[in-house]
PDB file of C-alpha atoms and ligand atoms in Angstrom:
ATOM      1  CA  UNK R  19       0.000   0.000   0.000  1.00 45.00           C
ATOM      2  CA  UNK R  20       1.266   3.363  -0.743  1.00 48.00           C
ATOM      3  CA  UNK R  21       2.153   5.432   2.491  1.00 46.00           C
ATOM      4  CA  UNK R  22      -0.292   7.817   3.388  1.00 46.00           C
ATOM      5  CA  UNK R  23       0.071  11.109   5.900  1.00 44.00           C
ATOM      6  CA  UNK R  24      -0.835  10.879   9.648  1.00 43.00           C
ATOM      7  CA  UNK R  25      -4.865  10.944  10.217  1.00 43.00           C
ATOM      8  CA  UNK R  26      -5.368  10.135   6.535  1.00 46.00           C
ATOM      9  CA  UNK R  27      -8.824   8.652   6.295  1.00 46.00           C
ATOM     10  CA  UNK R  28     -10.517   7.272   2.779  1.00 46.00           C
ATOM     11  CA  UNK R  29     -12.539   9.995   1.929  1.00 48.00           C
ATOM     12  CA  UNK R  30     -15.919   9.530   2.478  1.00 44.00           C
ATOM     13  CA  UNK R  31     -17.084  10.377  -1.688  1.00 51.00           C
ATOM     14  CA  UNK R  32     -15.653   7.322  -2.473  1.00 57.00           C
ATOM     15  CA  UNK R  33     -16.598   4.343   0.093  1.00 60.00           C
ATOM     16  CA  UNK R  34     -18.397   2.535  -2.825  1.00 79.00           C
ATOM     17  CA  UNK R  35     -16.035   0.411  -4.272  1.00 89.00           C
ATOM     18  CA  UNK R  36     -17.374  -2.798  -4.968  1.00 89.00           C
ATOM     19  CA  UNK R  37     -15.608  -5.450  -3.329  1.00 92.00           C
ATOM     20  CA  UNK R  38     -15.710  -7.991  -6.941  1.00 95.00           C
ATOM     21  CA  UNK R  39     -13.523  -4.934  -8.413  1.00 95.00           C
ATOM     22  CA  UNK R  40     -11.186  -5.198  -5.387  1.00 95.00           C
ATOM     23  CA  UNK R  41     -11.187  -8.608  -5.444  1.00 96.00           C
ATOM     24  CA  UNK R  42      -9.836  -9.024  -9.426  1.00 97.00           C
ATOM     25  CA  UNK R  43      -7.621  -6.396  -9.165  1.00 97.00           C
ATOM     26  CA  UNK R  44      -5.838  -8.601  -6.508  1.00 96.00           C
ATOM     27  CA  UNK R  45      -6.502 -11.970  -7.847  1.00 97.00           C
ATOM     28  CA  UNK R  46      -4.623 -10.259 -10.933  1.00 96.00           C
ATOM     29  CA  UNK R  47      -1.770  -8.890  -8.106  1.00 95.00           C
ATOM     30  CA  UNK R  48      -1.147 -12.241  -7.199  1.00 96.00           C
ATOM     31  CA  UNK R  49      -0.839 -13.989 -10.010  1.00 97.00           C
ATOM     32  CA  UNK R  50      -4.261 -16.174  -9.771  1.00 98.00           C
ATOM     33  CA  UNK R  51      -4.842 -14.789 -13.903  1.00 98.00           C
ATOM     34  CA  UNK R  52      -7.756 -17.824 -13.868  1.00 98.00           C
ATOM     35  CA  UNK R  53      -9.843 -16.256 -10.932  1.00 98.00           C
ATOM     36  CA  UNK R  54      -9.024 -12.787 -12.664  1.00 98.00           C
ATOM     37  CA  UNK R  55      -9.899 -13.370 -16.422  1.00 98.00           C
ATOM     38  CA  UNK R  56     -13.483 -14.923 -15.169  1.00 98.00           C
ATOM     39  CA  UNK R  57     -13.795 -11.364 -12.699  1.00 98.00           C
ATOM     40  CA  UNK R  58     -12.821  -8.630 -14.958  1.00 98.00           C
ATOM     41  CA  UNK R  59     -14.833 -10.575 -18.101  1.00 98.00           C
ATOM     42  CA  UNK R  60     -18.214 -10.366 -15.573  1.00 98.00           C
ATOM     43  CA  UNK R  61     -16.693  -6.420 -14.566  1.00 97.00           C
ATOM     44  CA  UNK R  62     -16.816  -5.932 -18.426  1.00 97.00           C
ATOM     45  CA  UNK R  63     -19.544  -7.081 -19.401  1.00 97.00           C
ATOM     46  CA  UNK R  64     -21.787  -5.619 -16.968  1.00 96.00           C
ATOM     47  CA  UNK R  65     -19.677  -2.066 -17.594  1.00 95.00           C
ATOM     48  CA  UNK R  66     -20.461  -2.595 -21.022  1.00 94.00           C
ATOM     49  CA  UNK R  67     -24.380  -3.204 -21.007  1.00 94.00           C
ATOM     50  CA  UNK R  68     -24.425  -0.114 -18.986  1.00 92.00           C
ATOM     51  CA  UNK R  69     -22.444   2.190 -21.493  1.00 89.00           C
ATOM     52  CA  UNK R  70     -20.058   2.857 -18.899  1.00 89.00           C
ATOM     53  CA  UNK R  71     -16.978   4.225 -19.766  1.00 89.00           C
ATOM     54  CA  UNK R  72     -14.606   1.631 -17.842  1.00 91.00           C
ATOM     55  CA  UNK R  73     -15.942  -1.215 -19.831  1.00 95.00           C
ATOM     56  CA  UNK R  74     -12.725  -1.166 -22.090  1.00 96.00           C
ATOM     57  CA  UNK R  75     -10.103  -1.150 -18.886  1.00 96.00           C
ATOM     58  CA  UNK R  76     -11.759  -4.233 -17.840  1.00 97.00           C
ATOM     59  CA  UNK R  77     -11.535  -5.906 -21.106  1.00 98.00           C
ATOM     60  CA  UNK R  78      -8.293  -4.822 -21.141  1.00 98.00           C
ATOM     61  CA  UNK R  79      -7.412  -6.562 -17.953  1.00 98.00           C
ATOM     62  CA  UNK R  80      -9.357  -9.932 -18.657  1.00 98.00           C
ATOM     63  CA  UNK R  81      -7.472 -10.079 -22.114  1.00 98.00           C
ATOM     64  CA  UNK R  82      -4.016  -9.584 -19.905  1.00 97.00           C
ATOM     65  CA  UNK R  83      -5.382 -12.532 -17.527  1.00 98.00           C
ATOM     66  CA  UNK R  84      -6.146 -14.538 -20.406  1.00 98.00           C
ATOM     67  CA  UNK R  85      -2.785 -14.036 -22.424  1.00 97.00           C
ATOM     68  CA  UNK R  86      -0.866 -15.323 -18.946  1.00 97.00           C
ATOM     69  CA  UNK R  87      -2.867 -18.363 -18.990  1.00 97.00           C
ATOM     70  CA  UNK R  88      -1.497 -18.617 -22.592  1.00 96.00           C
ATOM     71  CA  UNK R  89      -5.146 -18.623 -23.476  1.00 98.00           C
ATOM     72  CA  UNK R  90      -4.102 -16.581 -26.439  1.00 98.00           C
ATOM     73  CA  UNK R  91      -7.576 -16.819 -28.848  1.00 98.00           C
ATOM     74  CA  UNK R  92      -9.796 -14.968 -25.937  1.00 98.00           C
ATOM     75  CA  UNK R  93      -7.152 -12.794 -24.690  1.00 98.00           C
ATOM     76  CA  UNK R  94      -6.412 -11.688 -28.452  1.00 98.00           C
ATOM     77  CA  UNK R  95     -10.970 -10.754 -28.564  1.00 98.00           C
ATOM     78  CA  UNK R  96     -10.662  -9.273 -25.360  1.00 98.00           C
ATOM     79  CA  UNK R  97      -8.372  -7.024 -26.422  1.00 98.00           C
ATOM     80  CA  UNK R  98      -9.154  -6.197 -29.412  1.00 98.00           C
ATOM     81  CA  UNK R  99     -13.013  -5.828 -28.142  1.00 97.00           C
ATOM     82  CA  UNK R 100     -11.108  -2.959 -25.251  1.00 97.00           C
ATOM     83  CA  UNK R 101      -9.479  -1.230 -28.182  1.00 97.00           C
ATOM     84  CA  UNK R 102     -12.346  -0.878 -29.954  1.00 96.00           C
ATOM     85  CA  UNK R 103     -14.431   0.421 -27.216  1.00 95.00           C
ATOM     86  CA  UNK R 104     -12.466   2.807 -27.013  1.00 93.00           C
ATOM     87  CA  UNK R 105     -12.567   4.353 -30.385  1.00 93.00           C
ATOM     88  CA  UNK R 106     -16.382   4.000 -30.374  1.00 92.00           C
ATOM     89  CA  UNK R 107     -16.564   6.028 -27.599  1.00 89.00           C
ATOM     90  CA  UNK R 108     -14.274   8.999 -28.938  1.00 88.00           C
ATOM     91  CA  UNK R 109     -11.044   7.991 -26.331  1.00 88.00           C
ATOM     92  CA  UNK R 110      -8.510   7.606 -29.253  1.00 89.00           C
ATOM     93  CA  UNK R 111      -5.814   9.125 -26.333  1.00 86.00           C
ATOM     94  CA  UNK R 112      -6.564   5.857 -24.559  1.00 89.00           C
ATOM     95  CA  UNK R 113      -6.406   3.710 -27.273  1.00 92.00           C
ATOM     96  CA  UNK R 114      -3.164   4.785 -28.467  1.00 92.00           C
ATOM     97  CA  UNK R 115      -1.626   4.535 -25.715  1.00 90.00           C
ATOM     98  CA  UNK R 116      -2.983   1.640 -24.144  1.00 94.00           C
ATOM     99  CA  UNK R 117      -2.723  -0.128 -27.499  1.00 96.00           C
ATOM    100  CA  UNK R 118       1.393   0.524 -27.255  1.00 94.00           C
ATOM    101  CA  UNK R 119       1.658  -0.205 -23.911  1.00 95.00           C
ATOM    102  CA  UNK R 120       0.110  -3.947 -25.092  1.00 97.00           C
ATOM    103  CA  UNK R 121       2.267  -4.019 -28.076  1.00 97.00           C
ATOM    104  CA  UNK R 122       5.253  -3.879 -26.212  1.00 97.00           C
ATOM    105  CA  UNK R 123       3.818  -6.721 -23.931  1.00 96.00           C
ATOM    106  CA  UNK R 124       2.762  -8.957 -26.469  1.00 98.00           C
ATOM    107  CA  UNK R 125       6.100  -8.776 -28.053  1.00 97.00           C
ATOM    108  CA  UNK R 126       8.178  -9.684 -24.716  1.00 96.00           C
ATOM    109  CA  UNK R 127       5.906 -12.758 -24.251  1.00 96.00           C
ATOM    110  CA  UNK R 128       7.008 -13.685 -27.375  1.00 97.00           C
ATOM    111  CA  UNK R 129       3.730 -13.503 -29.227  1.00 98.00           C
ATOM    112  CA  UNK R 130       4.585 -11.589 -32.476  1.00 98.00           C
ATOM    113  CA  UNK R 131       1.807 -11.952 -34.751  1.00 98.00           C
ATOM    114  CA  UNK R 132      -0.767 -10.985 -31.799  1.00 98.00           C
ATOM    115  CA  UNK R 133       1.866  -7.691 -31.314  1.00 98.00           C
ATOM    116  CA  UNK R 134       1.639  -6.838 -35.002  1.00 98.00           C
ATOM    117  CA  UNK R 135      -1.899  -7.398 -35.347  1.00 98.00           C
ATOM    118  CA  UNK R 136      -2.701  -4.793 -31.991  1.00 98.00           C
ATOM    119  CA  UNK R 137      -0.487  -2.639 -33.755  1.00 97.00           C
ATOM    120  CA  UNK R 138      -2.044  -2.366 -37.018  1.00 97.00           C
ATOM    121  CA  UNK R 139      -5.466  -1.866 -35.082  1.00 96.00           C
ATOM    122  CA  UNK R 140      -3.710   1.115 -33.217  1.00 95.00           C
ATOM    123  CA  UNK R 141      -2.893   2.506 -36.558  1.00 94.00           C
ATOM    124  CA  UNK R 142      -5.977   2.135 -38.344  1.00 93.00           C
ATOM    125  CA  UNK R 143      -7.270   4.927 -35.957  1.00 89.00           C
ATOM    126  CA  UNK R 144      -4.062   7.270 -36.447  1.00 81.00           C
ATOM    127  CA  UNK R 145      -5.913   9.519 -38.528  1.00 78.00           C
ATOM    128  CA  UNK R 146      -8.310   9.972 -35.902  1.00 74.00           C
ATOM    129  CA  UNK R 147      -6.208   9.822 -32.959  1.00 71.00           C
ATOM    130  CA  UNK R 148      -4.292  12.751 -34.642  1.00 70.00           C
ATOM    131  CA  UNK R 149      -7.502  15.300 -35.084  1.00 72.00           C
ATOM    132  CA  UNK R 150      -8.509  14.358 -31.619  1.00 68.00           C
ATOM    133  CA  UNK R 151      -8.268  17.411 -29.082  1.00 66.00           C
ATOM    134  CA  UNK R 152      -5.111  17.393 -26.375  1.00 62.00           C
ATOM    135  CA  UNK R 153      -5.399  15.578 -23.021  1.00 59.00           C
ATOM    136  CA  UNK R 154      -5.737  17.898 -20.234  1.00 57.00           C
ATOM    137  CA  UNK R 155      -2.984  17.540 -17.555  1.00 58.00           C
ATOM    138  CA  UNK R 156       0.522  17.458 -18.036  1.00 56.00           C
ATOM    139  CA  UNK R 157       2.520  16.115 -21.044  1.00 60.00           C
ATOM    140  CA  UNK R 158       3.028  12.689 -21.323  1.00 57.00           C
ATOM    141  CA  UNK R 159       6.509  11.439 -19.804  1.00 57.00           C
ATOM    142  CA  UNK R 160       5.950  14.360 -17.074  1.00 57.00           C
ATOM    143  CA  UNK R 161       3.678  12.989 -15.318  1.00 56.00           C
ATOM    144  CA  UNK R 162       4.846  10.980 -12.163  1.00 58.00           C
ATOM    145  CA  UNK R 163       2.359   8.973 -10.486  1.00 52.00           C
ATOM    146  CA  UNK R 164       2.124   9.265  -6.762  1.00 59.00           C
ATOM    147  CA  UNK R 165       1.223   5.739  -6.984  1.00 69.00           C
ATOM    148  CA  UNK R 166       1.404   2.936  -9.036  1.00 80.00           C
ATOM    149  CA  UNK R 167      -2.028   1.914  -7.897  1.00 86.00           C
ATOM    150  CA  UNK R 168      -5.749   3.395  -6.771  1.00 88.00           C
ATOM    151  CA  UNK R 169      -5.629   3.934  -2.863  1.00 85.00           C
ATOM    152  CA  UNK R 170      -9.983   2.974  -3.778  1.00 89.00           C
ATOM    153  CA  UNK R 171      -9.812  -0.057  -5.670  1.00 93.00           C
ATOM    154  CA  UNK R 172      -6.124  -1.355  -6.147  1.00 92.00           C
ATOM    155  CA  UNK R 173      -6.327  -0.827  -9.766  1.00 93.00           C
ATOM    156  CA  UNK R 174      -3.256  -0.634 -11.698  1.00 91.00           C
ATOM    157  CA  UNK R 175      -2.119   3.201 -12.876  1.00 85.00           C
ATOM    158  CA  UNK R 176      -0.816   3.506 -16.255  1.00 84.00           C
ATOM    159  CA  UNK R 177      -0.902   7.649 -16.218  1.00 77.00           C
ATOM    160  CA  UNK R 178      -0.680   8.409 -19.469  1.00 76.00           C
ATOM    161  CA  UNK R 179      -4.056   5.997 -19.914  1.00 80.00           C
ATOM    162  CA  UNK R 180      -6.190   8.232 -17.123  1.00 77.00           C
ATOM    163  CA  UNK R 181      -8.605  10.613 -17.746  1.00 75.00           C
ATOM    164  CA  UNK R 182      -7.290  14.202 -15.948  1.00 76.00           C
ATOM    165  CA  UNK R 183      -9.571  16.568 -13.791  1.00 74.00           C
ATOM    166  CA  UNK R 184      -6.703  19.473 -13.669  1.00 74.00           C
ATOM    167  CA  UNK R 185      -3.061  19.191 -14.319  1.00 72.00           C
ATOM    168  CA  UNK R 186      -1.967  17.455 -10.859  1.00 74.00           C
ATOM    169  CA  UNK R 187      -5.567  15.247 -10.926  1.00 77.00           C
ATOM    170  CA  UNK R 188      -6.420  12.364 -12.663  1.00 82.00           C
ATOM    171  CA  UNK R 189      -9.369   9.746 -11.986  1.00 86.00           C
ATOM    172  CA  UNK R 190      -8.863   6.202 -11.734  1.00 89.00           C
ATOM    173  CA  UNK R 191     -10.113   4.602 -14.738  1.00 90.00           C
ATOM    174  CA  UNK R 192     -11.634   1.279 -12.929  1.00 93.00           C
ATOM    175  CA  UNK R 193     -13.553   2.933 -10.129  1.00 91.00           C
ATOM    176  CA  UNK R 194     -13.873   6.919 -10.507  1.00 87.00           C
ATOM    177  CA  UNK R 195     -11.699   7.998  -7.557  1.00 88.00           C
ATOM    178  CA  UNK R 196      -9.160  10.580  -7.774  1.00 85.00           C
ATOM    179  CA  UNK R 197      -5.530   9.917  -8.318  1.00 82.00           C
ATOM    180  CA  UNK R 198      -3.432  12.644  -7.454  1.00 72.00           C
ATOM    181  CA  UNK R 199      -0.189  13.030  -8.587  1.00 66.00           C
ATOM    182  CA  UNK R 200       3.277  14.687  -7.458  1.00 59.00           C
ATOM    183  CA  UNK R 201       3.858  18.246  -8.821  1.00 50.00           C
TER     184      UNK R 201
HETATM  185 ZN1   ZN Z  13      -9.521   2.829  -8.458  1.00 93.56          ZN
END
């Protein structure tokens, strides 16, 4: 757990994390990728019939779960399915760069034709990823995370992946709370 100041208390706004979110983000922390694929796919899904935003994070993580298990054909739809989502809903900033970050990872596990296909999906959207406005907050490779995960849900932070309230604020993208980051 990151360190927190004397008398810190969770903040009251944001006591509603549901405990299945808590629970995948650690089955994923420890390594148990089955128990975390089948979580995150049920996170999804229900984000997804509800139009909420998050639905492509936890597609994103179920695919990761599934590529450890070397369950390659789902992880591949999951993550292609997150990618997607997220140019449908306008978050070509996301996809981008959550599309690289997964690049990079398919490649180190040694699964090159999955890398190269991500990557041409990333690409097909360049055109649109390039008229899309700026990201508020600061650039990206200036921004240092106060955390590498939520204090809320124990969600991993990728920062340049976050939605940002204000320069020094950005929200977690799995459960809403506010990540705040060093100046
Ligand atoms: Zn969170």
């Amino acid at each position: 757990m990151p360190q927190r100041g004397p008398g810190f208390h969770r903040p009251p706004a944001y006591p509603n994390i549901p405990p299945a979110l808590q629970r995948a983000h650690e089955f994923m922390e420890l390594g148990n990728y089955a128990e975390a694929a089948a979580a995150f796919e049920k996170l999804a899904l229900e984000a997804k019939n509800q139009l909420e935003p998050r639905a492509p994070f936890f597609y994103l993580q179920a695919g990761c779960a599934r590529i450890h298990l070397r369950q390659v054909a789902s992880g591949m739809t999951h993550l292609r399915h997150g990618l997607e989502l997220f140019a449908a809903s306008g978050h070509y900033h996301q996809l981008y760069r959550a599309g690289t970050r997964i690049v990079h990872e398919l490649k180190a596990r040694g699964l090159e034709k999955e890398s190269q296909e991500i990557s041409r999906l990333v690409h097909r959207h360049i055109p649109a990823i390039s008229e899309s406005p700026t990201q508020r907050g600061p650039e990206p490779g200036r921004r240092t995370p106060l955390a590498t995960h939520c204090d809320f849900c124990g969600g991993p932070i990728h920062s340049d992946e976050m939605e940002w309230a204000d320069a020094t604020t950005a929200t977690c993208p799995f459960c809403n709370s506010p990540v705040h980051l060093e100046e």
